[in-house]
Coordinates of N, CA and C in Angstrom, one line a residue:
X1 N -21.2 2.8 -61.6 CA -21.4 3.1 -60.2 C -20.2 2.5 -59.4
X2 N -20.1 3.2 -58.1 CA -18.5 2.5 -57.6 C -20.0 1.5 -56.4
X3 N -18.6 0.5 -56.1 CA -19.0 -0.7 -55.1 C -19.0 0.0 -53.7
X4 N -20.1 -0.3 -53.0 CA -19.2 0.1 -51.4 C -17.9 -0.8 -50.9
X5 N -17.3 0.2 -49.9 CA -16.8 -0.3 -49.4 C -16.6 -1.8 -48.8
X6 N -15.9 -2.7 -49.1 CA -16.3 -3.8 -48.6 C -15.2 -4.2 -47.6
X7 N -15.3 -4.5 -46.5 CA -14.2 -5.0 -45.6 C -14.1 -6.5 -45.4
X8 N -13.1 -7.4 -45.4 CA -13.0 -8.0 -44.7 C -12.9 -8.8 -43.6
X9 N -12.9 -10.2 -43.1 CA -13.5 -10.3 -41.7 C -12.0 -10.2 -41.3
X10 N -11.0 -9.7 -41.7 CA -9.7 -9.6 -40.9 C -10.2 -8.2 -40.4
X11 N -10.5 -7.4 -41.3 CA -10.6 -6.3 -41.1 C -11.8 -5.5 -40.0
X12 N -12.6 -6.3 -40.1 CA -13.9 -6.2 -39.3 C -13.2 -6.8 -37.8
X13 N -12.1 -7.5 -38.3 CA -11.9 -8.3 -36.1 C -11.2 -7.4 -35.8
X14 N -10.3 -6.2 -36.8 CA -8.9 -5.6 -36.4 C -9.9 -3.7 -35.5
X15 N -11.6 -3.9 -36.4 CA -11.9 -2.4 -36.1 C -12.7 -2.8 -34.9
X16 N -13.1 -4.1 -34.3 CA -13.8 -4.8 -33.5 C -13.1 -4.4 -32.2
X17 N -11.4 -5.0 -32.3 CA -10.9 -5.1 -31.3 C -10.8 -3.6 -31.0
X18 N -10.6 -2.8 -31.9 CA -10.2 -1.0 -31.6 C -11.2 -0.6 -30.5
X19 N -12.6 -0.5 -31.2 CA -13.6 -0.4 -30.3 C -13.6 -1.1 -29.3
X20 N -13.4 -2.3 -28.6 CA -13.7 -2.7 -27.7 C -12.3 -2.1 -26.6
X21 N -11.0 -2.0 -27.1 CA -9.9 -1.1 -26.4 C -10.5 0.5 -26.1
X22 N -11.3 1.1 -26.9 CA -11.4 2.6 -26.4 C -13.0 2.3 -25.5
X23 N -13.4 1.3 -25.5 CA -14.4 1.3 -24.4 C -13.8 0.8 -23.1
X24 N -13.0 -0.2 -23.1 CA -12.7 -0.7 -22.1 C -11.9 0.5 -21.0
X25 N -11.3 1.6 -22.1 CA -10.4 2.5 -21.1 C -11.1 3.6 -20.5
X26 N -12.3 4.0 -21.7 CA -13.2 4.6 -21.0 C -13.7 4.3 -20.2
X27 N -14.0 2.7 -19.8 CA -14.5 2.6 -18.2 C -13.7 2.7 -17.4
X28 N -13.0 2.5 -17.7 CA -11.8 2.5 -16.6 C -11.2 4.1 -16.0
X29 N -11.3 5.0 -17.1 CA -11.3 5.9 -16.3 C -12.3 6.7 -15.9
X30 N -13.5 6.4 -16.3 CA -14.6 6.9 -15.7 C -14.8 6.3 -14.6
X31 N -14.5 4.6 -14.2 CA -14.3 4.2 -12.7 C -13.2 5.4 -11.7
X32 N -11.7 5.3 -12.2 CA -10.9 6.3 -11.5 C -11.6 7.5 -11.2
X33 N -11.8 8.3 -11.8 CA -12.5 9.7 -11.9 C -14.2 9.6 -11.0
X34 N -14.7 8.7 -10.6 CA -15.8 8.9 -9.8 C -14.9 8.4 -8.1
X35 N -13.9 7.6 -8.1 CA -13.1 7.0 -7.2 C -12.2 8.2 -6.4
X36 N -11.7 9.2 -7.7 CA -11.2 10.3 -7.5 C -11.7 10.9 -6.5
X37 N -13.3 11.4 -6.8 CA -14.3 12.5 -6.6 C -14.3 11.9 -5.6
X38 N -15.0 10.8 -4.8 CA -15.0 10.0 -3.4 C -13.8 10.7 -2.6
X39 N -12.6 10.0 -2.9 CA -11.6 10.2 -2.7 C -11.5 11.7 -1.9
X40 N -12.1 12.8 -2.8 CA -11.5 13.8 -2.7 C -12.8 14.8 -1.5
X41 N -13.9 14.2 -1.5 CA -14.6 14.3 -0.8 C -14.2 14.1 1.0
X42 N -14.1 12.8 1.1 CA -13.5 11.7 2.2 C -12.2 12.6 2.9
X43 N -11.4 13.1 2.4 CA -10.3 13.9 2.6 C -10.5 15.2 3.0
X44 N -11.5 16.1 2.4 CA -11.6 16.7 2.5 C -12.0 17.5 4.0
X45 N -13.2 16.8 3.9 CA -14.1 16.4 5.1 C -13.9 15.8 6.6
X46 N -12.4 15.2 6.4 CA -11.8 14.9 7.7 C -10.6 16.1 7.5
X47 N -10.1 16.7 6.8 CA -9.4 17.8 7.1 C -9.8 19.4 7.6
X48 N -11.5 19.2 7.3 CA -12.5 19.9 7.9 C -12.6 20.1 9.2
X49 N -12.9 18.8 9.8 CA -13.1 18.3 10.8 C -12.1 18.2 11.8
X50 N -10.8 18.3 11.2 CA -9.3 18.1 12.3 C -9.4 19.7 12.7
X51 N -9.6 20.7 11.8 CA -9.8 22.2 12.3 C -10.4 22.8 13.4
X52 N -9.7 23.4 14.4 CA -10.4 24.1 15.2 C -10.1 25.5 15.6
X53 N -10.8 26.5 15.5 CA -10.1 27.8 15.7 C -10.9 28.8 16.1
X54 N -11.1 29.8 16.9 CA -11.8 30.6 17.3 C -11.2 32.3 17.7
X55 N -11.8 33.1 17.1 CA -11.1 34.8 17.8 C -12.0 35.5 16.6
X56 N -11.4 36.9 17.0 CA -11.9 38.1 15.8 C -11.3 38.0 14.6
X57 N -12.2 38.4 13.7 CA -11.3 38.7 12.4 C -10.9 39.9 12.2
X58 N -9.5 39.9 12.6 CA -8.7 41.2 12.0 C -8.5 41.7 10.6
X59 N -8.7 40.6 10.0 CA -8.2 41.1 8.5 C -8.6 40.0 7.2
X60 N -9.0 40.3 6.2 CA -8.8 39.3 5.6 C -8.3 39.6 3.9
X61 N -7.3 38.8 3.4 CA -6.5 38.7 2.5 C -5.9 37.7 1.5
X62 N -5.2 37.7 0.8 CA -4.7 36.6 -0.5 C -3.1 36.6 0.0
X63 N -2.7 35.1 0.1 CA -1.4 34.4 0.3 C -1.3 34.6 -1.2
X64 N -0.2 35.2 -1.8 CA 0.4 35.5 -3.1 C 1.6 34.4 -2.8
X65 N 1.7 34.1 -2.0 CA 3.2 33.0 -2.2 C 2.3 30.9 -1.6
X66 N 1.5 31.2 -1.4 CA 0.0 29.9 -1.2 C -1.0 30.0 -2.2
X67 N -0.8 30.3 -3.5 CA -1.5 30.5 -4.9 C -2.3 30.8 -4.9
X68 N -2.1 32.2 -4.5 CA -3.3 32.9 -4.0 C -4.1 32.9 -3.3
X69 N -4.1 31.7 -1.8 CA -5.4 31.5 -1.4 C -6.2 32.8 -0.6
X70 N -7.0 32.9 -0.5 CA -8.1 33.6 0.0 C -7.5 33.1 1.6
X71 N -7.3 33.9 2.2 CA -6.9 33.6 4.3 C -8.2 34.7 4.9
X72 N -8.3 34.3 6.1 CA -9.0 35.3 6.9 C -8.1 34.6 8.4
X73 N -7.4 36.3 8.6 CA -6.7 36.3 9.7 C -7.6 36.9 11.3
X74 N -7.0 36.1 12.4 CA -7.9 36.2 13.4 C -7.3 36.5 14.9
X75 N -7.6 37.2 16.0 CA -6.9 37.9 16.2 C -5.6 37.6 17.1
X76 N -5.9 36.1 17.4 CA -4.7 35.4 18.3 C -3.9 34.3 17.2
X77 N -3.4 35.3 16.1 CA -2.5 35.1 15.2 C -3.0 34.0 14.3
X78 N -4.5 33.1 14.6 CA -5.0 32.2 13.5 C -5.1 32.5 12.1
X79 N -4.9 31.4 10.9 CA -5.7 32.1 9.9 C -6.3 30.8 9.7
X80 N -6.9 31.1 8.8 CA -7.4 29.8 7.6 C -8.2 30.7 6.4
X81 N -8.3 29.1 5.4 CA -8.5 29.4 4.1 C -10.3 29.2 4.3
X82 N -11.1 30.0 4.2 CA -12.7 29.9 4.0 C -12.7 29.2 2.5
X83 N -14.2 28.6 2.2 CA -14.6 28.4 1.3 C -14.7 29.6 0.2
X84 N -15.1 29.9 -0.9 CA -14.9 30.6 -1.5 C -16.5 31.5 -1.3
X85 N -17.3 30.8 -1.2 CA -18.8 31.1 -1.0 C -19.1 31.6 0.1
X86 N -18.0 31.4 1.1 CA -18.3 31.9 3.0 C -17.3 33.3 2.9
X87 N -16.4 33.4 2.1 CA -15.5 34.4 2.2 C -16.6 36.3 1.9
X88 N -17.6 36.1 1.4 CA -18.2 38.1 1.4 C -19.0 37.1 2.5
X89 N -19.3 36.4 2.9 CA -19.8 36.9 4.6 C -19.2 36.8 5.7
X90 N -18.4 36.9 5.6 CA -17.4 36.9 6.9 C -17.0 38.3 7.0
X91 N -16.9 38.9 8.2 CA -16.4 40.2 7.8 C -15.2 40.5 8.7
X92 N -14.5 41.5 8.9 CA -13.7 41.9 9.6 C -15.0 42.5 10.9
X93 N -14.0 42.1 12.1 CA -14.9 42.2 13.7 C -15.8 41.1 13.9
X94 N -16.2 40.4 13.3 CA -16.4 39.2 13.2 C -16.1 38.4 14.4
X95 N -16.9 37.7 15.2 CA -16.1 36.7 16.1 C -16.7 35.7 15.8
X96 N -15.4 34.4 15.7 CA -15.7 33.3 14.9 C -15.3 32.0 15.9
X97 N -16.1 30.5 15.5 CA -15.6 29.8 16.5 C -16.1 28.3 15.4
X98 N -14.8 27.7 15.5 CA -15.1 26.4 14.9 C -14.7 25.5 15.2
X99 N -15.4 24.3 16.2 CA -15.0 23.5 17.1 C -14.3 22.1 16.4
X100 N -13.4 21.3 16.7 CA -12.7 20.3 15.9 C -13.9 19.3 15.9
X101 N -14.1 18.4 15.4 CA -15.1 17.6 14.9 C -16.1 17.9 14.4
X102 N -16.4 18.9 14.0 CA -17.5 19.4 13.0 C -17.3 20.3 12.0
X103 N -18.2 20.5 11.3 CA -17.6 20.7 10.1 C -18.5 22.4 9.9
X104 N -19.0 23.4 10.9 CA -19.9 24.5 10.8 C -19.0 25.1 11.4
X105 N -18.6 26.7 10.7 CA -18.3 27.8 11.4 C -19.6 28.6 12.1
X106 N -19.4 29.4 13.2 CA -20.1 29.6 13.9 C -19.9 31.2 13.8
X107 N -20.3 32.2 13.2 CA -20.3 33.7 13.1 C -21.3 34.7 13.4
X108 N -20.5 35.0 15.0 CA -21.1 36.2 15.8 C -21.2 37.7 15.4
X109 N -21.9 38.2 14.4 CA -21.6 40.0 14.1 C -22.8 40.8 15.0
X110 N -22.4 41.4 15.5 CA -23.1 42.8 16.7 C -23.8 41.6 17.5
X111 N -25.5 41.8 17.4 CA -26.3 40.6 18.4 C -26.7 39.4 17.5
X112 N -25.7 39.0 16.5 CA -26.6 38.3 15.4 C -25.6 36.7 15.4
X113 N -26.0 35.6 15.5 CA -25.5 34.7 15.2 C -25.8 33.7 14.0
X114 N -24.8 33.3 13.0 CA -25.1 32.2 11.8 C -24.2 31.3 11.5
X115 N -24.6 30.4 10.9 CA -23.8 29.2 10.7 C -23.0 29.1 9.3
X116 N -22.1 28.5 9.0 CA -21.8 28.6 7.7 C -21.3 26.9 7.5
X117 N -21.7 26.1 6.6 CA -21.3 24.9 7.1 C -20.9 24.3 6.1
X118 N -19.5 23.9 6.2 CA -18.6 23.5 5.3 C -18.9 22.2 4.6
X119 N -20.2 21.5 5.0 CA -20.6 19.7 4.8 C -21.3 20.6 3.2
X120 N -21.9 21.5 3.3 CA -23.3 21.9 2.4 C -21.9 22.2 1.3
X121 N -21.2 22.3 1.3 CA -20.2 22.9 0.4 C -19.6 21.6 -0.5
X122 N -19.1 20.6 0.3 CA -18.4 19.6 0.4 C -19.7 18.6 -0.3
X123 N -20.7 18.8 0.1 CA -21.9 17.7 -1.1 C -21.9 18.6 -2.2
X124 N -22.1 19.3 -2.3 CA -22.6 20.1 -4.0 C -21.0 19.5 -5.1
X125 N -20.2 18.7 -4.7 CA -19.1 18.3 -5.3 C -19.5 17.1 -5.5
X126 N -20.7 16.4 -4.8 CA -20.7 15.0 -5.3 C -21.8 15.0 -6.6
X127 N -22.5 15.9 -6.7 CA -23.2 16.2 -7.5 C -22.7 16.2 -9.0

């Protein structure tokens, strides 16, 4: 019969230390990467909030030279980029109004008014 494997205690401190290096960096970037997500929330959220814009929507389209983004153009030369989830309810004729320090578009079609609110977008990322 063969012996097991026997290691040792040089060998046992040399696989000790390994492990305790691939844990240590795992925390560390699983610390970064939740710091990130904060990060990218916080930023977001006040770049939301610096936004203010209001008119009709004349049109809406993809910036091929802005990587593609999704624009909705409005009629006193505005655009901006919608969330991806507010972009099939927005329509063209549309009158839109999004006041700077908050973070809800405000969309008027025929006698109908709704909100679309960019915070409800911006949590489902902290999730």
């Amino acid at each position: 019969m063969k012996k097991a494997l026997e290691l040792s205690n040089k060998q046992w401190k040399i696989i000790l230390n390994i492990g305790i290096t691939i844990f240590a960096v795992f925390l560390f970037v699983k610390s970064f990467t939740i710091d990130t997500d904060r990060s990218k929330y916080e930023r977001s959220l006040k770049n939301i909030q610096e936004q203010s814009f209001e008119g009709i929507v004349i049109d809406k389209g993809f910036e091929k030279f802005n990587h593609n983004a999704a624009m909705i153009y409005l009629s006193n030369e505005t655009k901006f980029s919608p969330f991806g989830q507010f972009w099939p309810k927005i329509k063209i004729g549309d009158s839109i109004v999004k006041k700077k320090g908050e973070t809800v578009i405000t969309v008027y079609r025929n006698n109908e008014k709704f909100m679309l609110d960019n915070k409800e977008i911006l949590e489902s990322w902290k999730k």
